[in-house]
PDB file of C-alpha atoms in Angstrom:
ATOM      1  CA  UNK A   1      -0.037  -0.236   0.067  1.00 34.00           C
ATOM      2  CA  UNK A   2       1.351   3.295  -0.922  1.00 38.00           C
ATOM      3  CA  UNK A   3       0.212   6.619   0.986  1.00 33.00           C
ATOM      4  CA  UNK A   4       0.676  10.058  -0.704  1.00 36.00           C
ATOM      5  CA  UNK A   5       0.675  12.964   1.381  1.00 32.00           C
ATOM      6  CA  UNK A   6       0.382  16.415  -0.149  1.00 33.00           C
ATOM      7  CA  UNK A   7       1.185  19.719   1.482  1.00 34.00           C
ATOM      8  CA  UNK A   8      -1.688  21.799   2.165  1.00 34.00           C
ATOM      9  CA  UNK A   9      -1.150  24.484  -0.510  1.00 34.00           C
ATOM     10  CA  UNK A  10      -0.752  21.524  -3.064  1.00 33.00           C
ATOM     11  CA  UNK A  11      -3.942  19.886  -2.165  1.00 33.00           C
ATOM     12  CA  UNK A  12      -5.834  23.138  -2.158  1.00 37.00           C
ATOM     13  CA  UNK A  13      -4.557  23.768  -5.321  1.00 37.00           C
ATOM     14  CA  UNK A  14      -6.935  21.254  -7.178  1.00 40.00           C
ATOM     15  CA  UNK A  15      -9.784  23.284  -6.467  1.00 50.00           C
ATOM     16  CA  UNK A  16     -11.561  24.861  -9.457  1.00 51.00           C
ATOM     17  CA  UNK A  17     -13.034  28.444  -9.206  1.00 51.00           C
ATOM     18  CA  UNK A  18      -9.863  29.494  -7.530  1.00 55.00           C
ATOM     19  CA  UNK A  19      -6.481  30.256  -9.233  1.00 60.00           C
ATOM     20  CA  UNK A  20      -3.572  28.160  -8.415  1.00 67.00           C
ATOM     21  CA  UNK A  21      -0.464  27.737 -10.164  1.00 75.00           C
ATOM     22  CA  UNK A  22       0.109  25.410 -12.603  1.00 82.00           C
ATOM     23  CA  UNK A  23      -3.405  24.080 -12.789  1.00 85.00           C
ATOM     24  CA  UNK A  24      -5.532  23.635 -16.288  1.00 91.00           C
ATOM     25  CA  UNK A  25      -9.025  23.865 -16.592  1.00 93.00           C
ATOM     26  CA  UNK A  26     -11.429  23.608 -19.334  1.00 95.00           C
ATOM     27  CA  UNK A  27     -13.839  26.746 -20.066  1.00 94.00           C
ATOM     28  CA  UNK A  28     -16.992  27.395 -21.961  1.00 93.00           C
ATOM     29  CA  UNK A  29     -18.453  30.919 -22.215  1.00 92.00           C
ATOM     30  CA  UNK A  30     -21.594  32.214 -23.572  1.00 90.00           C
ATOM     31  CA  UNK A  31     -21.276  35.978 -24.603  1.00 83.00           C
ATOM     32  CA  UNK A  32     -23.026  38.439 -26.881  1.00 76.00           C
ATOM     33  CA  UNK A  33     -20.637  37.565 -29.499  1.00 71.00           C
ATOM     34  CA  UNK A  34     -21.165  33.955 -29.547  1.00 74.00           C
ATOM     35  CA  UNK A  35     -20.460  30.673 -27.545  1.00 83.00           C
ATOM     36  CA  UNK A  36     -16.578  29.844 -26.724  1.00 88.00           C
ATOM     37  CA  UNK A  37     -14.790  27.078 -25.654  1.00 93.00           C
ATOM     38  CA  UNK A  38     -11.040  26.859 -24.309  1.00 95.00           C
ATOM     39  CA  UNK A  39      -8.459  26.252 -21.663  1.00 95.00           C
ATOM     40  CA  UNK A  40      -7.446  28.227 -18.340  1.00 93.00           C
ATOM     41  CA  UNK A  41      -4.082  27.702 -16.906  1.00 93.00           C
ATOM     42  CA  UNK A  42      -2.965  28.946 -13.272  1.00 91.00           C
ATOM     43  CA  UNK A  43      -0.183  31.219 -13.901  1.00 91.00           C
ATOM     44  CA  UNK A  44       0.220  31.995  -9.909  1.00 88.00           C
ATOM     45  CA  UNK A  45      -2.183  31.686  -6.948  1.00 84.00           C
ATOM     46  CA  UNK A  46      -4.017  34.850  -7.823  1.00 89.00           C
ATOM     47  CA  UNK A  47      -3.576  35.028 -11.731  1.00 93.00           C
ATOM     48  CA  UNK A  48      -4.911  32.934 -14.660  1.00 93.00           C
ATOM     49  CA  UNK A  49      -4.449  33.008 -18.566  1.00 95.00           C
ATOM     50  CA  UNK A  50      -7.667  31.900 -20.572  1.00 95.00           C
ATOM     51  CA  UNK A  51      -7.676  31.356 -24.201  1.00 95.00           C
ATOM     52  CA  UNK A  52     -11.182  30.728 -25.538  1.00 93.00           C
ATOM     53  CA  UNK A  53     -11.748  30.137 -29.399  1.00 91.00           C
ATOM     54  CA  UNK A  54     -14.552  28.974 -32.058  1.00 83.00           C
ATOM     55  CA  UNK A  55     -15.256  29.066 -35.632  1.00 72.00           C
ATOM     56  CA  UNK A  56     -18.383  30.773 -36.007  1.00 66.00           C
ATOM     57  CA  UNK A  57     -20.988  31.060 -38.871  1.00 60.00           C
ATOM     58  CA  UNK A  58     -22.577  34.288 -37.755  1.00 56.00           C
ATOM     59  CA  UNK A  59     -21.119  36.795 -35.456  1.00 54.00           C
ATOM     60  CA  UNK A  60     -23.011  39.999 -34.568  1.00 55.00           C
ATOM     61  CA  UNK A  61     -19.714  41.806 -35.090  1.00 54.00           C
ATOM     62  CA  UNK A  62     -18.960  40.835 -38.556  1.00 54.00           C
ATOM     63  CA  UNK A  63     -21.144  39.758 -41.952  1.00 55.00           C
ATOM     64  CA  UNK A  64     -18.631  37.072 -42.858  1.00 56.00           C
ATOM     65  CA  UNK A  65     -19.144  33.088 -42.247  1.00 62.00           C
ATOM     66  CA  UNK A  66     -16.904  30.778 -40.843  1.00 68.00           C
ATOM     67  CA  UNK A  67     -14.496  32.842 -38.968  1.00 73.00           C
ATOM     68  CA  UNK A  68     -12.224  31.850 -36.510  1.00 80.00           C
ATOM     69  CA  UNK A  69     -12.579  34.005 -33.305  1.00 82.00           C
ATOM     70  CA  UNK A  70     -10.052  34.259 -30.321  1.00 89.00           C
ATOM     71  CA  UNK A  71     -10.322  35.515 -26.708  1.00 90.00           C
ATOM     72  CA  UNK A  72      -7.259  35.957 -24.573  1.00 94.00           C
ATOM     73  CA  UNK A  73      -7.489  37.163 -21.033  1.00 94.00           C
ATOM     74  CA  UNK A  74      -5.368  37.624 -18.171  1.00 96.00           C
ATOM     75  CA  UNK A  75      -7.637  37.151 -15.040  1.00 95.00           C
ATOM     76  CA  UNK A  76      -6.315  38.689 -11.679  1.00 94.00           C
ATOM     77  CA  UNK A  77      -8.431  37.203  -8.919  1.00 92.00           C
ATOM     78  CA  UNK A  78      -8.994  39.445  -5.766  1.00 91.00           C
ATOM     79  CA  UNK A  79      -9.856  39.056  -1.975  1.00 84.00           C
ATOM     80  CA  UNK A  80     -12.858  41.538  -2.446  1.00 87.00           C
ATOM     81  CA  UNK A  81     -15.135  38.681  -0.964  1.00 86.00           C
ATOM     82  CA  UNK A  82     -14.175  37.001   2.108  1.00 84.00           C
ATOM     83  CA  UNK A  83     -15.747  33.626   0.904  1.00 84.00           C
ATOM     84  CA  UNK A  84     -14.124  30.057  -0.040  1.00 83.00           C
ATOM     85  CA  UNK A  85     -16.722  29.614  -2.776  1.00 88.00           C
ATOM     86  CA  UNK A  86     -17.248  33.268  -4.295  1.00 92.00           C
ATOM     87  CA  UNK A  87     -14.200  34.688  -5.910  1.00 91.00           C
ATOM     88  CA  UNK A  88     -14.022  37.909  -7.667  1.00 93.00           C
ATOM     89  CA  UNK A  89     -11.781  39.058 -10.372  1.00 95.00           C
ATOM     90  CA  UNK A  90     -10.591  41.790 -12.778  1.00 96.00           C
ATOM     91  CA  UNK A  91      -8.878  41.013 -16.212  1.00 95.00           C
ATOM     92  CA  UNK A  92      -7.529  42.393 -19.352  1.00 95.00           C
ATOM     93  CA  UNK A  93      -8.565  40.777 -22.618  1.00 92.00           C
ATOM     94  CA  UNK A  94      -8.163  40.918 -26.374  1.00 91.00           C
ATOM     95  CA  UNK A  95     -10.635  39.544 -28.878  1.00 84.00           C
ATOM     96  CA  UNK A  96      -9.634  38.848 -32.281  1.00 84.00           C
ATOM     97  CA  UNK A  97     -11.747  38.174 -35.339  1.00 77.00           C
ATOM     98  CA  UNK A  98      -9.310  37.116 -38.325  1.00 73.00           C
ATOM     99  CA  UNK A  99     -11.198  37.451 -41.584  1.00 69.00           C
ATOM    100  CA  UNK A 100     -12.202  40.839 -41.053  1.00 66.00           C
ATOM    101  CA  UNK A 101      -8.789  41.798 -39.323  1.00 74.00           C
ATOM    102  CA  UNK A 102     -10.996  42.903 -36.161  1.00 77.00           C
ATOM    103  CA  UNK A 103      -9.035  43.274 -32.772  1.00 82.00           C
ATOM    104  CA  UNK A 104     -11.055  44.227 -29.608  1.00 84.00           C
ATOM    105  CA  UNK A 105      -8.892  45.053 -26.300  1.00 91.00           C
ATOM    106  CA  UNK A 106     -10.906  45.393 -23.293  1.00 92.00           C
ATOM    107  CA  UNK A 107     -11.273  45.097 -19.594  1.00 95.00           C
ATOM    108  CA  UNK A 108     -13.373  42.347 -17.588  1.00 94.00           C
ATOM    109  CA  UNK A 109     -14.909  42.171 -13.998  1.00 96.00           C
ATOM    110  CA  UNK A 110     -16.397  38.818 -12.975  1.00 96.00           C
ATOM    111  CA  UNK A 111     -16.924  36.510 -10.241  1.00 95.00           C
ATOM    112  CA  UNK A 112     -16.896  32.793 -10.083  1.00 93.00           C
ATOM    113  CA  UNK A 113     -18.881  30.537  -7.689  1.00 94.00           C
ATOM    114  CA  UNK A 114     -17.309  26.917  -6.734  1.00 92.00           C
ATOM    115  CA  UNK A 115     -20.107  24.162  -6.845  1.00 94.00           C
ATOM    116  CA  UNK A 116     -17.232  21.401  -6.181  1.00 91.00           C
ATOM    117  CA  UNK A 117     -13.586  20.712  -6.280  1.00 85.00           C
ATOM    118  CA  UNK A 118     -13.579  20.404  -9.861  1.00 89.00           C
ATOM    119  CA  UNK A 119     -16.755  22.347 -11.386  1.00 93.00           C
ATOM    120  CA  UNK A 120     -17.547  26.111 -10.911  1.00 93.00           C
ATOM    121  CA  UNK A 121     -19.666  28.631 -12.707  1.00 96.00           C
ATOM    122  CA  UNK A 122     -18.612  32.490 -13.588  1.00 95.00           C
ATOM    123  CA  UNK A 123     -20.324  35.683 -14.743  1.00 96.00           C
ATOM    124  CA  UNK A 124     -18.304  38.656 -16.263  1.00 94.00           C
ATOM    125  CA  UNK A 125     -18.910  42.137 -17.766  1.00 94.00           C
ATOM    126  CA  UNK A 126     -16.436  42.955 -20.504  1.00 90.00           C
ATOM    127  CA  UNK A 127     -16.337  46.426 -22.028  1.00 91.00           C
ATOM    128  CA  UNK A 128     -14.184  46.117 -25.371  1.00 88.00           C
ATOM    129  CA  UNK A 129     -13.433  48.551 -27.959  1.00 88.00           C
ATOM    130  CA  UNK A 130     -13.751  46.666 -31.413  1.00 81.00           C
ATOM    131  CA  UNK A 131     -11.476  48.299 -34.196  1.00 80.00           C
ATOM    132  CA  UNK A 132     -11.687  46.662 -37.928  1.00 74.00           C
ATOM    133  CA  UNK A 133      -9.085  46.895 -40.782  1.00 71.00           C
ATOM    134  CA  UNK A 134     -11.019  50.117 -42.058  1.00 76.00           C
ATOM    135  CA  UNK A 135     -10.480  52.112 -38.845  1.00 76.00           C
ATOM    136  CA  UNK A 136     -14.171  51.524 -37.923  1.00 77.00           C
ATOM    137  CA  UNK A 137     -14.824  50.977 -34.118  1.00 79.00           C
ATOM    138  CA  UNK A 138     -17.588  50.275 -32.135  1.00 82.00           C
ATOM    139  CA  UNK A 139     -17.597  50.214 -28.100  1.00 86.00           C
ATOM    140  CA  UNK A 140     -19.701  47.855 -25.988  1.00 85.00           C
ATOM    141  CA  UNK A 141     -20.209  45.104 -23.530  1.00 86.00           C
ATOM    142  CA  UNK A 142     -20.019  42.635 -26.409  1.00 79.00           C
ATOM    143  CA  UNK A 143     -17.675  40.272 -24.384  1.00 81.00           C
ATOM    144  CA  UNK A 144     -20.232  40.030 -21.075  1.00 89.00           C
ATOM    145  CA  UNK A 145     -21.419  36.587 -20.569  1.00 92.00           C
ATOM    146  CA  UNK A 146     -21.626  33.518 -18.241  1.00 95.00           C
ATOM    147  CA  UNK A 147     -19.568  30.275 -18.515  1.00 95.00           C
ATOM    148  CA  UNK A 148     -18.637  27.114 -16.455  1.00 95.00           C
ATOM    149  CA  UNK A 149     -15.029  26.015 -15.657  1.00 93.00           C
ATOM    150  CA  UNK A 150     -14.269  22.095 -15.480  1.00 94.00           C
ATOM    151  CA  UNK A 151     -11.183  21.128 -13.702  1.00 89.00           C
ATOM    152  CA  UNK A 152      -8.908  18.679 -15.674  1.00 84.00           C
TER     153      UNK A 152
END
């Protein structure tokens, strides 16, 4: 019989909905732009890098079909709420739509609620300024949405 003992900080690092260094999770987000799926990676105990993407047949930001959309976000978890299950975060993100050369830098403010050690839900408000290749721009809450996070 083999017994494995983990230090307390390593054992708690497996909890989804809180960020922990080196932990990867699968994320699905539904926003005003379109649903997206991807991965999140804990860069430290309070910061996370999330990459979401999808191929869309329609986007309210572009008239073209079958486009690759990427959403790259840096999330910084805060201690604004003193709770083991509810976490708040702010973030910086950039959205890219490739066929139309559309880029959308922005800010995020969100919270996640841990339902179990491997499952969390989240909601966030995202303000982005989208700029296309013709220098046309729009500002809005296109990247606001809800999602789930599943620990791998």
